[in-house]
Structures are given as structure tokens and as C-alpha cells.
């Protein structure tokens, strides 16, 4: 039954005109992803009205192809301009953009393209393999586990994002405070709005991401450098080949990062922002040269990109098994499927197995298509990094402001982007990590909501947070991250001091 449905889905995808919808959707998703701040949810939302008059098969192919194409497009803008296409591309910028400044943009894009294809194929393979047992997998995570997973992701990032764990935690704490502005999702009250209705919805994430990263970096480059690339740019084709070979040689890292992506992507409500930073932290911890992370180490590109595309496969697990979207993009996809009369839920795999296979195949093929598309224009893209920044910065800042304004059409979002651009510029000059601030804004609402739900379930008995096995394991991991590195650093200092005393005494 499953093999027949898989074969049927393959024949549908490669038949005409369905193949044209696959190509068009992937290309559309790629170019939307390149625009900072838009991301997969926006690409799908724009395409849903266009799919109204299509039959079910071409409509589903068009939507899933766009969803698959967005992530690599966002990686391109993150690598070249430090302007991530969405929150899931933030980790890629940490080493992708320094590689661009070193003249190795082609290598970074080649490594990212190969990692995207690897992650997508891995994620799709896992989804196909575990379809019979996916409901039990999703139900293993309840509110207590989701609360600790959000705290774990933020703690892990704070530990690896900057030069100091304490600085990372302080910046993350500031992000937590900013997340409390607006409507309380549990009580319905308003916090820190100061009577201003524009703050009822809180601080818009897209505006803050574009300000903190893209606008701030462009300001920094315009002040301190003539071009984005500080050194000569490696020839496009040669650089791409090196990047692809680098990714293939790090296949074990791709596998581990993809596993992380599938596991976290399968947990509804967490999303890819946590997943990519967990993969980035894992890559840094297991690297032979962790001190080079943040300076253009391509392991810091390969890990989050393979993770990011495997995460898309993982997010389909709760969608197929329970009808619960695992990410914002799959939530919009769910709306598109519902519009076309597909009731996604526990009976989806039994009633629409062919559609399920069509989705996973379309997701895999779209990633292959956009990787080829990106590599075909890599020469043009890398040459942009040698354009004088005086002429390029206004264009890129305008593009960032357009991305911030296009979601809600509010002048307030433009002002906020500018303000946080200035804050980000000051953070760059002070050598403060910026990523924990944004990730805290993403994870704080998740942690707060699931903490309240956990307390309500247990009738305000806090032991529920540590009595379940997965929760207890996450608490142990968090304690390890916070306590072991400082203690080990202190022990090494004491040992070094003791050795110096022995040498001086001799």
C-alpha cells in the first residue's frame, strides 16, 4: 500500500504540468527567501490565493515547493549580507558572513547548498520511515518538556554565542524582558504598553531581526570598510567546488545536525530557531578548532543549514500524525491544504496517503532545484560583495525596511527597525552577542505559555516540571551547560598556577 502510494506520488510530480508548478514554486520560494524578513510563511501566504483555481495535486506541489525553496534563499542573504531571510537563518550568518568578509562567499554558498540538499533528503527519509509510528513520537512532548526545551535552547546559545557565558545570559535576559511587552497570552492583560495601542501586539520580530542584524551590520560596514568583502573574492566556480567538497567531508556532522533538526522540528511550538542553534552549538563543541567559530569556519554553515532543511521534514511529523503544525510555515501550509478540502489530522495518512507522499517528495525535490538555482548564479552573487558599500548600503537598507514594512504596513515597524539597527550597531562596537537577544524574543513566549499550562495541569504543583523523564534530562543538560564549563575553567587555572609554582620553586 505505502510503496504503491509512493510510486503514484512520484509519477504525479514528474507529470506535466505538475513539474512546472514544482519549478515555479521552488523559484518563487527562493527569491522570497532572499528578501530579508519574509520567510516561508509569507511565501505560502502569497501563493495560497493563486492556488484557488488549481486542482489538488498542482496546488499542493506549488505550496510545498515554495516552502522548500525559502530556506536556501534565506541562507544566501545571511551569508552575503548578514541579513537572514528569517529567524531560522540566523545561525548561518554567524560564520557565513565572516566567510564572505574573508572573500570566501562562494565556498560558504557551496557548502550551504550541499548541506541543504543533504538535510532535506535526510528529513524526508526519516518522515517516510516513521510514518507508521509518528503519533506516538509527537505525543512524548508535553508542556513541561516544551518549557525546558525552550530554556535549554536559550542557555545553550548563550554559552556559545559570545566570549562569555555571563554576557550571553545578560543579553538573553534583556531579550526576555522585551518579550513581555504586549498582551499576556495566558491572563489576557497588557504589560508595559504605557497606554500605547501599537504595543498591544508586542515588538514585531521581523523588524527587530532586520534592525539588529542587517541594518546594524550595514552601518558597521559603511563606517569601517569600503566593501562587504575585506579580502579578494575567491572565483565563484572554484569557491563553490571547495564548499561542496568541504560539506561532503563533514558528512558525519551533517548527519548529526540533521537528526537534531528532525527531532526538534517534530515538536510543535518550538520551531527551527531553537533547532539551528542547537546544531550550531553541537558543531562548535565537537569541532577540532572551536576557537575559529564566528570567524568563517564553514562547519558553522554546514551544521545549521543541514539542520534547517531536515527540520522541515520533522515539522511534517506532527502535521501528518495529529494535524498540529510543527512550525509557522507548516501552519500556513495547513491552511492551504484545508482550503483545498484536505482534512489534516489523525486520519490524514489513512485517507490521503498519496498527498502525504506528494508533500515529502515535493519538499525534497524543491531543495535540489533551489540548490542548483543558487549555484548557477553564485558568480553574480559573490561579485555583489565587492560592490562599493557606499552605493550598495542604501539599496540593502531600503530592502530591509521594505521587508519590515510589508508584513503589517505600519510606519512603527520602520521606526523600530531603525532603532534596533542603532542598538545592534552599538552592540557590535561593544563586542556583545546579538543572537541571544533575538532568540530570547522567540523562545520566551513559548516558555511562558507552557509553564502556565504545566502549572494548570498540576494544580500549581511545580514538581511536574522535573518528575517526567524527558524534563529531568533537559534540566540535567541545562545544569551541565551552566556549571561544568565555569568549574572546569577554574580547575584549569588552579592547575596552571600550581605548575607555575612548581617551576618557580625548582
CSV table of C-alpha atoms in Angstrom, one decimal:
chain,number,residue,atom,x,y,z
A,1,UNK,CA,0.0,0.0,0.0
A,2,UNK,CA,2.7,2.5,1.0
A,3,UNK,CA,5.0,1.6,-1.9
A,4,UNK,CA,2.2,2.0,-4.3
A,5,UNK,CA,1.3,5.4,-2.9
A,6,UNK,CA,5.0,6.4,-3.1
A,7,UNK,CA,5.3,5.3,-6.7
A,8,UNK,CA,2.0,7.1,-7.6
A,9,UNK,CA,3.2,10.3,-6.0
A,10,UNK,CA,6.5,10.2,-8.0
A,11,UNK,CA,4.5,9.8,-11.2
A,12,UNK,CA,2.3,12.7,-10.3
A,13,UNK,CA,5.2,15.0,-9.5
A,14,UNK,CA,7.1,14.3,-12.8
A,15,UNK,CA,4.0,14.5,-15.0
A,16,UNK,CA,3.2,17.7,-16.9
A,17,UNK,CA,2.1,20.4,-15.9
A,18,UNK,CA,2.8,19.4,-12.3
A,19,UNK,CA,6.5,19.6,-12.9
A,20,UNK,CA,6.2,23.2,-14.0
A,21,UNK,CA,4.4,24.0,-10.7
A,22,UNK,CA,7.3,22.4,-8.8
A,23,UNK,CA,9.8,24.5,-10.6
A,24,UNK,CA,7.8,27.7,-10.3
A,25,UNK,CA,7.1,27.2,-6.6
A,26,UNK,CA,10.7,26.5,-5.8
A,27,UNK,CA,12.0,29.5,-7.7
A,28,UNK,CA,9.4,31.8,-6.1
A,29,UNK,CA,10.2,30.5,-2.6
A,30,UNK,CA,13.9,31.0,-3.3
A,31,UNK,CA,13.6,34.7,-4.3
A,32,UNK,CA,11.1,35.4,-1.5
A,33,UNK,CA,13.6,33.8,0.9
A,34,UNK,CA,16.4,36.1,-0.3
A,35,UNK,CA,14.4,39.2,0.8
A,36,UNK,CA,15.3,39.7,4.5
A,37,UNK,CA,12.5,39.2,6.9
A,38,UNK,CA,9.9,37.5,4.7
A,39,UNK,CA,10.4,33.7,5.1
A,40,UNK,CA,8.4,30.6,4.3
A,41,UNK,CA,5.1,31.7,5.9
A,42,UNK,CA,4.9,34.8,3.7
A,43,UNK,CA,5.8,32.9,0.6
A,44,UNK,CA,3.0,30.4,1.2
A,45,UNK,CA,0.5,33.1,2.2
A,46,UNK,CA,1.2,34.9,-1.1
A,47,UNK,CA,0.7,31.7,-3.1
A,48,UNK,CA,-2.5,30.4,-1.5
A,49,UNK,CA,-4.8,32.8,-3.3
A,50,UNK,CA,-3.1,31.8,-6.6
A,51,UNK,CA,-3.8,28.2,-5.9
A,52,UNK,CA,-7.6,28.6,-5.5
A,53,UNK,CA,-8.3,27.6,-9.1
A,54,UNK,CA,-5.9,24.8,-9.3
A,55,UNK,CA,-6.6,21.1,-8.8
A,56,UNK,CA,-5.4,19.5,-5.6
A,57,UNK,CA,-2.2,17.9,-6.9
A,58,UNK,CA,-0.7,21.0,-8.6
A,59,UNK,CA,-1.8,23.2,-5.7
A,60,UNK,CA,-0.1,21.0,-3.1
A,61,UNK,CA,3.0,20.8,-5.3
A,62,UNK,CA,3.2,24.6,-5.7
A,63,UNK,CA,2.8,25.3,-2.0
A,64,UNK,CA,5.3,22.7,-0.7
A,65,UNK,CA,7.9,23.6,-3.4
A,66,UNK,CA,7.7,27.2,-2.2
A,67,UNK,CA,8.2,26.1,1.4
A,68,UNK,CA,11.2,24.1,0.5
A,69,UNK,CA,12.8,26.8,-1.6
A,70,UNK,CA,12.6,29.6,1.0
A,71,UNK,CA,15.3,28.3,3.4
A,72,UNK,CA,18.2,28.3,1.0
A,73,UNK,CA,17.2,31.7,-0.3
A,74,UNK,CA,17.3,33.0,3.3
A,75,UNK,CA,20.8,31.4,3.7
A,76,UNK,CA,22.0,33.3,0.7
A,77,UNK,CA,21.1,36.7,2.2
A,78,UNK,CA,22.5,35.6,5.6
A,79,UNK,CA,25.9,34.6,4.1
A,80,UNK,CA,26.3,37.6,1.7
A,81,UNK,CA,24.9,40.5,3.7
A,82,UNK,CA,24.3,39.3,7.3
A,83,UNK,CA,20.6,39.8,6.6
A,84,UNK,CA,18.9,36.4,7.4
A,85,UNK,CA,15.8,35.7,5.3
A,86,UNK,CA,14.2,34.5,8.5
A,87,UNK,CA,14.9,33.5,12.1
A,88,UNK,CA,15.9,30.0,11.0
A,89,UNK,CA,18.8,31.5,9.0
A,90,UNK,CA,20.3,33.4,12.0
A,91,UNK,CA,22.8,30.8,12.9
A,92,UNK,CA,24.1,30.5,9.3
A,93,UNK,CA,25.1,34.2,9.4
A,94,UNK,CA,27.4,33.6,12.4
A,95,UNK,CA,30.1,32.1,10.2
A,96,UNK,CA,28.7,32.5,6.7
A,97,UNK,CA,29.0,36.3,6.8
A,98,UNK,CA,32.6,36.3,8.2
A,99,UNK,CA,33.5,33.9,5.4
A,100,UNK,CA,32.1,36.4,2.9
A,101,UNK,CA,34.1,39.2,4.5
A,102,UNK,CA,37.2,37.0,4.0
A,103,UNK,CA,36.4,36.7,0.3
A,104,UNK,CA,35.1,33.1,0.6
A,105,UNK,CA,31.4,33.7,-0.2
A,106,UNK,CA,31.4,31.1,-3.0
A,107,UNK,CA,32.7,28.5,-0.6
A,108,UNK,CA,30.1,29.3,2.0
A,109,UNK,CA,27.3,29.2,-0.5
A,110,UNK,CA,28.5,25.9,-2.0
A,111,UNK,CA,28.7,24.4,1.5
A,112,UNK,CA,25.3,25.7,2.3
A,113,UNK,CA,23.7,24.3,-0.9
A,114,UNK,CA,25.1,20.8,-0.3
A,115,UNK,CA,24.1,20.9,3.3
A,116,UNK,CA,20.5,22.0,2.3
A,117,UNK,CA,20.2,19.1,-0.1
A,118,UNK,CA,21.6,16.6,2.4
A,119,UNK,CA,19.3,17.8,5.3
A,120,UNK,CA,16.2,17.8,3.1
A,121,UNK,CA,16.8,14.3,1.8
A,122,UNK,CA,17.6,13.1,5.4
A,123,UNK,CA,14.5,14.7,6.8
A,124,UNK,CA,12.2,13.3,4.1
A,125,UNK,CA,13.7,9.9,4.5
A,126,UNK,CA,13.0,9.9,8.2
A,127,UNK,CA,9.4,11.0,7.7
A,128,UNK,CA,8.8,8.2,5.2
A,129,UNK,CA,10.4,5.7,7.6
A,130,UNK,CA,8.5,6.6,10.7
A,131,UNK,CA,5.1,7.3,9.2
A,132,UNK,CA,3.6,4.3,10.9
A,133,UNK,CA,4.7,5.4,14.4
A,134,UNK,CA,4.7,9.2,14.2
A,135,UNK,CA,1.7,9.9,16.5
A,136,UNK,CA,3.5,8.2,19.5
A,137,UNK,CA,6.6,10.2,18.7
A,138,UNK,CA,4.9,13.6,18.8
A,139,UNK,CA,2.9,12.9,22.0
A,140,UNK,CA,6.1,12.2,24.0
A,141,UNK,CA,6.5,16.0,24.4
A,142,UNK,CA,4.0,17.8,26.7
A,143,UNK,CA,4.0,21.4,28.2
A,144,UNK,CA,6.8,20.7,30.8
A,145,UNK,CA,9.1,19.3,28.1
A,146,UNK,CA,8.4,22.2,25.8
A,147,UNK,CA,9.1,24.7,28.6
A,148,UNK,CA,12.5,23.1,29.4
A,149,UNK,CA,13.4,22.7,25.7
A,150,UNK,CA,12.9,26.5,25.2
A,151,UNK,CA,15.2,27.2,28.2
A,152,UNK,CA,17.7,24.6,27.1
A,153,UNK,CA,17.9,26.2,23.6
A,154,UNK,CA,18.5,29.7,25.0
A,155,UNK,CA,21.0,28.5,27.6
A,156,UNK,CA,23.0,26.6,25.0
A,157,UNK,CA,23.1,29.5,22.7
A,158,UNK,CA,24.2,31.9,25.4
A,159,UNK,CA,27.1,29.6,26.2
A,160,UNK,CA,28.5,29.6,22.7
A,161,UNK,CA,27.4,32.8,21.1
A,162,UNK,CA,29.8,35.2,22.7
A,163,UNK,CA,33.1,35.5,24.5
A,164,UNK,CA,31.4,35.0,27.9
A,165,UNK,CA,28.6,32.9,29.2
A,166,UNK,CA,27.6,35.7,31.6
A,167,UNK,CA,27.4,38.2,28.8
A,168,UNK,CA,25.3,35.8,26.7
A,169,UNK,CA,22.9,35.3,29.6
A,170,UNK,CA,22.7,39.1,30.3
A,171,UNK,CA,21.8,39.8,26.7
A,172,UNK,CA,19.3,36.9,26.7
A,173,UNK,CA,17.7,38.3,29.9
A,174,UNK,CA,17.3,41.7,28.1
A,175,UNK,CA,15.5,39.8,25.3
A,176,UNK,CA,13.2,38.1,27.8
A,177,UNK,CA,12.2,41.5,29.3
A,178,UNK,CA,11.4,42.9,25.8
A,179,UNK,CA,9.3,39.8,25.1
A,180,UNK,CA,6.9,40.7,28.0
A,181,UNK,CA,5.8,43.8,26.2
A,182,UNK,CA,2.2,43.4,24.9
A,183,UNK,CA,-0.6,41.0,25.5
A,184,UNK,CA,-0.1,38.3,28.2
A,185,UNK,CA,-1.1,35.1,26.3
A,186,UNK,CA,-2.4,33.5,29.5
A,187,UNK,CA,-4.2,36.2,31.5
A,188,UNK,CA,-5.2,38.4,28.6
A,189,UNK,CA,-3.8,41.5,30.3
A,190,UNK,CA,-1.5,44.1,28.8
A,191,UNK,CA,2.1,44.5,30.0
A,192,UNK,CA,4.5,47.5,29.6
A,193,UNK,CA,2.4,49.1,26.8
A,194,UNK,CA,2.2,52.5,28.6
A,195,UNK,CA,-1.3,53.1,27.1
A,196,UNK,CA,0.1,52.8,23.6
A,197,UNK,CA,-2.2,50.6,21.4
A,198,UNK,CA,0.6,50.0,18.9
A,199,UNK,CA,2.4,47.9,21.6
A,200,UNK,CA,-0.5,45.6,22.3
A,201,UNK,CA,0.9,43.0,19.8
A,202,UNK,CA,4.4,43.3,21.3
A,203,UNK,CA,7.6,44.1,19.4
A,204,UNK,CA,7.5,42.7,15.9
A,205,UNK,CA,10.2,40.0,15.5
A,206,UNK,CA,10.9,40.7,11.8
A,207,UNK,CA,11.6,44.4,12.4
A,208,UNK,CA,13.9,43.6,15.3
A,209,UNK,CA,15.8,40.9,13.4
A,210,UNK,CA,16.3,43.2,10.4
A,211,UNK,CA,17.4,46.0,12.7
A,212,UNK,CA,19.7,44.1,15.0
A,213,UNK,CA,21.4,42.1,12.2
A,214,UNK,CA,21.1,43.6,8.7
A,215,UNK,CA,20.8,47.4,9.3
A,216,UNK,CA,23.4,47.3,12.2
A,217,UNK,CA,25.9,45.3,10.0
A,218,UNK,CA,25.4,47.6,7.0
A,219,UNK,CA,26.0,50.6,9.3
A,220,UNK,CA,29.1,49.0,10.6
A,221,UNK,CA,30.4,48.1,7.2
A,222,UNK,CA,29.7,51.6,5.8
A,223,UNK,CA,31.6,53.2,8.6
A,224,UNK,CA,34.6,50.9,8.7
A,225,UNK,CA,35.0,49.3,5.2
A,226,UNK,CA,34.7,50.2,1.5
A,227,UNK,CA,33.1,46.8,0.6
A,228,UNK,CA,31.5,43.8,2.4
A,229,UNK,CA,34.3,41.5,1.4
A,230,UNK,CA,37.5,42.6,3.2
A,231,UNK,CA,39.7,40.4,1.1
A,232,UNK,CA,39.8,39.3,-2.6
A,233,UNK,CA,36.8,37.2,-3.5
A,234,UNK,CA,37.5,33.6,-4.5
A,235,UNK,CA,36.4,32.8,-8.0
A,236,UNK,CA,32.8,31.7,-8.0
A,237,UNK,CA,33.1,28.3,-9.5
A,238,UNK,CA,36.3,27.3,-7.7
A,239,UNK,CA,34.9,28.5,-4.4
A,240,UNK,CA,31.7,26.6,-4.8
A,241,UNK,CA,33.5,23.4,-5.5
A,242,UNK,CA,35.6,23.8,-2.4
A,243,UNK,CA,32.5,24.4,-0.4
A,244,UNK,CA,30.7,21.3,-1.7
A,245,UNK,CA,33.8,19.2,-1.0
A,246,UNK,CA,34.0,20.6,2.5
A,247,UNK,CA,30.4,19.7,3.2
A,248,UNK,CA,30.9,16.1,1.9
A,249,UNK,CA,33.9,15.6,4.0
A,250,UNK,CA,31.8,16.7,7.1
A,251,UNK,CA,29.1,14.2,6.3
A,252,UNK,CA,29.0,12.9,9.9
A,253,UNK,CA,28.3,16.5,11.1
A,254,UNK,CA,25.6,16.7,8.6
A,255,UNK,CA,24.0,13.5,9.8
A,256,UNK,CA,24.1,14.6,13.5
A,257,UNK,CA,22.8,18.1,12.7
A,258,UNK,CA,20.0,16.6,10.6
A,259,UNK,CA,19.0,14.3,13.4
A,260,UNK,CA,18.8,17.3,15.7
A,261,UNK,CA,16.6,19.1,13.1
A,262,UNK,CA,14.2,16.2,12.7
A,263,UNK,CA,13.8,15.6,16.4
A,264,UNK,CA,13.2,19.3,17.4
A,265,UNK,CA,11.3,20.0,14.2
A,266,UNK,CA,8.8,17.3,15.2
A,267,UNK,CA,8.0,19.1,18.4
A,268,UNK,CA,5.0,21.5,17.8
A,269,UNK,CA,5.5,25.1,19.0
A,270,UNK,CA,9.3,25.1,19.2
A,271,UNK,CA,10.2,25.8,15.6
A,272,UNK,CA,13.5,25.9,13.7
A,273,UNK,CA,15.0,28.8,15.6
A,274,UNK,CA,15.9,26.5,18.5
A,275,UNK,CA,17.0,23.7,16.3
A,276,UNK,CA,19.6,25.6,14.2
A,277,UNK,CA,21.3,27.0,17.3
A,278,UNK,CA,21.4,23.6,19.0
A,279,UNK,CA,23.1,22.3,15.8
A,280,UNK,CA,25.5,25.2,15.7
A,281,UNK,CA,26.4,24.7,19.4
A,282,UNK,CA,26.9,21.0,18.7
A,283,UNK,CA,29.2,21.7,15.8
A,284,UNK,CA,31.3,24.1,17.9
A,285,UNK,CA,31.5,21.7,20.8
A,286,UNK,CA,32.6,18.8,18.6
A,287,UNK,CA,34.9,20.8,16.3
A,288,UNK,CA,38.7,20.3,16.3
A,289,UNK,CA,39.0,24.1,16.1
A,290,UNK,CA,36.1,25.7,18.1
A,291,UNK,CA,38.1,28.9,18.5
A,292,UNK,CA,37.6,29.6,14.8
A,293,UNK,CA,33.8,29.7,15.0
A,294,UNK,CA,32.5,33.2,14.4
A,295,UNK,CA,35.4,33.9,12.0
A,296,UNK,CA,34.2,32.0,8.9
A,297,UNK,CA,34.5,28.3,9.9
A,298,UNK,CA,32.3,26.5,7.3
A,299,UNK,CA,31.3,23.9,9.9
A,300,UNK,CA,29.2,26.8,11.3
A,301,UNK,CA,27.4,26.9,8.0
A,302,UNK,CA,27.1,23.2,7.2
A,303,UNK,CA,25.6,22.3,10.6
A,304,UNK,CA,22.7,24.9,10.7
A,305,UNK,CA,21.8,24.5,7.1
A,306,UNK,CA,21.6,20.7,7.1
A,307,UNK,CA,19.7,21.0,10.3
A,308,UNK,CA,17.3,23.7,8.9
A,309,UNK,CA,16.2,21.7,6.0
A,310,UNK,CA,15.9,18.4,7.9
A,311,UNK,CA,13.8,20.4,10.4
A,312,UNK,CA,11.2,21.0,7.6
A,313,UNK,CA,10.8,17.2,7.3
A,314,UNK,CA,10.5,16.9,11.0
A,315,UNK,CA,7.8,19.5,11.2
A,316,UNK,CA,5.6,17.3,8.9
A,317,UNK,CA,5.6,14.6,11.5
A,318,UNK,CA,3.1,16.3,13.9
A,319,UNK,CA,1.2,17.7,10.9
A,320,UNK,CA,0.6,14.2,9.4
A,321,UNK,CA,0.2,12.4,12.7
A,322,UNK,CA,-2.0,14.8,14.7
A,323,UNK,CA,-3.0,17.7,12.4
A,324,UNK,CA,-0.7,20.0,14.5
A,325,UNK,CA,1.7,22.2,12.5
A,326,UNK,CA,5.3,21.9,13.8
A,327,UNK,CA,6.3,25.4,12.5
A,328,UNK,CA,4.8,28.6,11.3
A,329,UNK,CA,5.3,27.6,7.7
A,330,UNK,CA,3.5,24.3,8.2
A,331,UNK,CA,0.7,26.2,9.9
A,332,UNK,CA,0.2,28.2,6.7
A,333,UNK,CA,0.6,25.1,4.7
A,334,UNK,CA,-2.2,23.5,6.8
A,335,UNK,CA,-4.4,26.4,5.9
A,336,UNK,CA,-3.7,25.9,2.3
A,337,UNK,CA,-4.4,22.1,2.5
A,338,UNK,CA,-7.7,22.8,4.3
A,339,UNK,CA,-8.8,25.3,1.7
A,340,UNK,CA,-8.4,22.5,-0.9
A,341,UNK,CA,-10.6,20.1,1.1
A,342,UNK,CA,-7.9,18.1,2.8
A,343,UNK,CA,-8.7,17.5,6.4
A,344,UNK,CA,-5.3,17.1,8.1
A,345,UNK,CA,-5.4,15.1,11.3
A,346,UNK,CA,-5.0,11.6,12.8
A,347,UNK,CA,-6.8,10.1,9.7
A,348,UNK,CA,-4.8,12.0,7.2
A,349,UNK,CA,-2.3,9.2,6.5
A,350,UNK,CA,-5.1,6.7,6.0
A,351,UNK,CA,-7.4,8.9,3.9
A,352,UNK,CA,-4.8,10.8,1.9
A,353,UNK,CA,-1.6,8.8,1.9
A,354,UNK,CA,-0.9,9.8,-1.7
A,355,UNK,CA,-1.0,13.5,-0.8
A,356,UNK,CA,1.4,12.9,2.2
A,357,UNK,CA,3.9,11.3,-0.1
A,358,UNK,CA,3.4,14.1,-2.7
A,359,UNK,CA,4.3,16.6,0.0
A,360,UNK,CA,7.5,14.9,1.2
A,361,UNK,CA,8.7,14.2,-2.4
A,362,UNK,CA,8.0,17.8,-3.4
A,363,UNK,CA,9.9,19.1,-0.4
A,364,UNK,CA,13.0,17.0,-1.3
A,365,UNK,CA,12.9,17.9,-5.0
A,366,UNK,CA,12.4,21.7,-4.3
A,367,UNK,CA,15.6,21.8,-2.2
A,368,UNK,CA,17.5,20.2,-5.0
A,369,UNK,CA,16.1,22.7,-7.5
A,370,UNK,CA,16.9,25.8,-5.5
A,371,UNK,CA,20.4,24.5,-4.7
A,372,UNK,CA,21.1,24.2,-8.4
A,373,UNK,CA,19.5,27.7,-9.0
A,374,UNK,CA,21.6,29.3,-6.3
A,375,UNK,CA,24.8,27.7,-7.5
A,376,UNK,CA,24.1,28.7,-11.1
A,377,UNK,CA,24.1,32.4,-10.1
A,378,UNK,CA,26.8,32.2,-7.4
A,379,UNK,CA,29.3,34.2,-9.6
A,380,UNK,CA,26.9,37.2,-9.7
A,381,UNK,CA,26.0,36.9,-6.1
A,382,UNK,CA,29.7,36.8,-4.9
A,383,UNK,CA,30.6,39.8,-7.1
A,384,UNK,CA,28.0,41.9,-5.2
A,385,UNK,CA,30.2,41.6,-2.1
A,386,UNK,CA,32.9,43.7,-3.9
A,387,UNK,CA,30.5,46.5,-4.9
A,388,UNK,CA,31.4,49.7,-3.1
A,389,UNK,CA,29.3,49.7,0.1
A,390,UNK,CA,28.5,53.4,-0.4
A,391,UNK,CA,26.3,52.5,-3.3
A,392,UNK,CA,25.1,49.2,-2.0
A,393,UNK,CA,24.2,50.0,1.6
A,394,UNK,CA,21.2,52.4,0.8
A,395,UNK,CA,19.7,49.7,-1.5
A,396,UNK,CA,20.1,46.9,1.0
A,397,UNK,CA,18.8,49.1,3.9
A,398,UNK,CA,15.8,50.0,1.8
A,399,UNK,CA,15.2,46.3,1.1
A,400,UNK,CA,15.3,45.6,4.8
A,401,UNK,CA,12.9,48.4,5.5
A,402,UNK,CA,10.6,47.1,2.8
A,403,UNK,CA,10.7,43.6,4.4
A,404,UNK,CA,9.8,45.2,7.8
A,405,UNK,CA,7.0,47.3,6.4
A,406,UNK,CA,5.5,44.7,4.2
A,407,UNK,CA,4.2,42.4,6.9
A,408,UNK,CA,1.9,44.9,8.7
A,409,UNK,CA,2.2,48.1,6.7
A,410,UNK,CA,3.0,50.1,9.8
A,411,UNK,CA,5.3,53.1,10.0
A,412,UNK,CA,6.0,52.0,13.5
A,413,UNK,CA,7.8,48.9,12.2
A,414,UNK,CA,10.1,51.1,10.1
A,415,UNK,CA,10.9,53.2,13.2
A,416,UNK,CA,11.6,50.1,15.3
A,417,UNK,CA,13.9,48.7,12.6
A,418,UNK,CA,15.9,51.9,12.7
A,419,UNK,CA,16.1,52.0,16.5
A,420,UNK,CA,17.2,48.4,16.8
A,421,UNK,CA,19.7,48.9,14.0
A,422,UNK,CA,21.3,51.6,16.1
A,423,UNK,CA,21.2,49.2,19.2
A,424,UNK,CA,22.7,46.4,17.1
A,425,UNK,CA,25.5,48.8,15.8
A,426,UNK,CA,26.4,49.7,19.4
A,427,UNK,CA,26.4,46.0,20.4
A,428,UNK,CA,28.8,45.3,17.5
A,429,UNK,CA,31.2,48.0,18.7
A,430,UNK,CA,30.9,46.7,22.3
A,431,UNK,CA,31.5,43.1,21.1
A,432,UNK,CA,28.2,41.9,22.7
A,433,UNK,CA,26.5,38.8,21.2
A,434,UNK,CA,23.3,39.8,19.4
A,435,UNK,CA,21.8,36.4,18.7
A,436,UNK,CA,20.7,35.6,22.3
A,437,UNK,CA,18.6,38.8,22.2
A,438,UNK,CA,16.6,37.7,19.2
A,439,UNK,CA,16.3,34.0,20.3
A,440,UNK,CA,15.0,35.1,23.7
A,441,UNK,CA,12.2,37.1,22.0
A,442,UNK,CA,11.3,33.9,20.1
A,443,UNK,CA,11.6,31.4,23.0
A,444,UNK,CA,10.2,33.5,25.9
A,445,UNK,CA,6.5,33.3,24.8
A,446,UNK,CA,6.9,29.5,24.3
A,447,UNK,CA,8.5,29.0,27.7
A,448,UNK,CA,5.9,31.3,29.4
A,449,UNK,CA,2.9,29.6,27.8
A,450,UNK,CA,4.0,26.1,28.5
A,451,UNK,CA,5.0,27.0,32.1
A,452,UNK,CA,1.5,28.3,32.7
A,453,UNK,CA,-0.1,25.2,31.1
A,454,UNK,CA,2.1,22.9,33.2
A,455,UNK,CA,1.0,24.7,36.4
A,456,UNK,CA,-2.6,24.5,35.5
A,457,UNK,CA,-2.4,20.8,34.7
A,458,UNK,CA,-0.7,20.0,38.0
A,459,UNK,CA,-2.9,22.4,40.0
A,460,UNK,CA,0.2,24.6,40.7
A,461,UNK,CA,2.4,21.7,41.8
A,462,UNK,CA,5.9,22.7,40.5
A,463,UNK,CA,7.2,19.1,40.7
A,464,UNK,CA,5.5,18.4,37.3
A,465,UNK,CA,8.5,20.3,35.8
A,466,UNK,CA,11.1,17.8,36.9
A,467,UNK,CA,9.2,14.5,37.5
A,468,UNK,CA,8.8,13.4,33.9
A,469,UNK,CA,11.9,11.7,32.3
A,470,UNK,CA,12.4,14.0,29.4
A,471,UNK,CA,12.0,17.1,31.5
A,472,UNK,CA,14.5,15.8,34.1
A,473,UNK,CA,17.0,15.0,31.3
A,474,UNK,CA,16.7,18.5,29.9
A,475,UNK,CA,17.2,20.0,33.4
A,476,UNK,CA,20.4,18.0,33.8
A,477,UNK,CA,21.7,19.3,30.4
A,478,UNK,CA,20.9,22.9,31.4
A,479,UNK,CA,22.8,22.5,34.7
A,480,UNK,CA,25.7,20.9,32.9
A,481,UNK,CA,25.9,23.9,30.5
A,482,UNK,CA,25.8,26.4,33.3
A,483,UNK,CA,28.0,24.8,35.9
A,484,UNK,CA,30.6,22.5,34.2
A,485,UNK,CA,32.4,25.0,31.9
A,486,UNK,CA,33.0,27.6,34.7
A,487,UNK,CA,34.1,24.9,37.1
A,488,UNK,CA,36.4,23.3,34.5
A,489,UNK,CA,37.9,26.7,33.7
A,490,UNK,CA,38.5,27.3,37.4
A,491,UNK,CA,40.2,23.9,37.8
A,492,UNK,CA,42.4,24.6,34.8
A,493,UNK,CA,43.5,27.9,36.2
A,494,UNK,CA,44.3,26.3,39.6
A,495,UNK,CA,46.4,23.6,37.8
A,496,UNK,CA,48.2,26.1,35.7
A,497,UNK,CA,49.0,28.2,38.9
A,498,UNK,CA,50.2,25.1,40.7
A,499,UNK,CA,52.5,24.2,37.7
A,500,UNK,CA,54.0,27.7,37.7
A,501,UNK,CA,54.7,27.4,41.4
A,502,UNK,CA,56.5,24.1,40.9
A,503,UNK,CA,58.6,25.6,38.1
A,504,UNK,CA,59.4,28.7,40.1
A,505,UNK,CA,60.3,26.6,43.1
A,506,UNK,CA,62.6,24.5,41.0
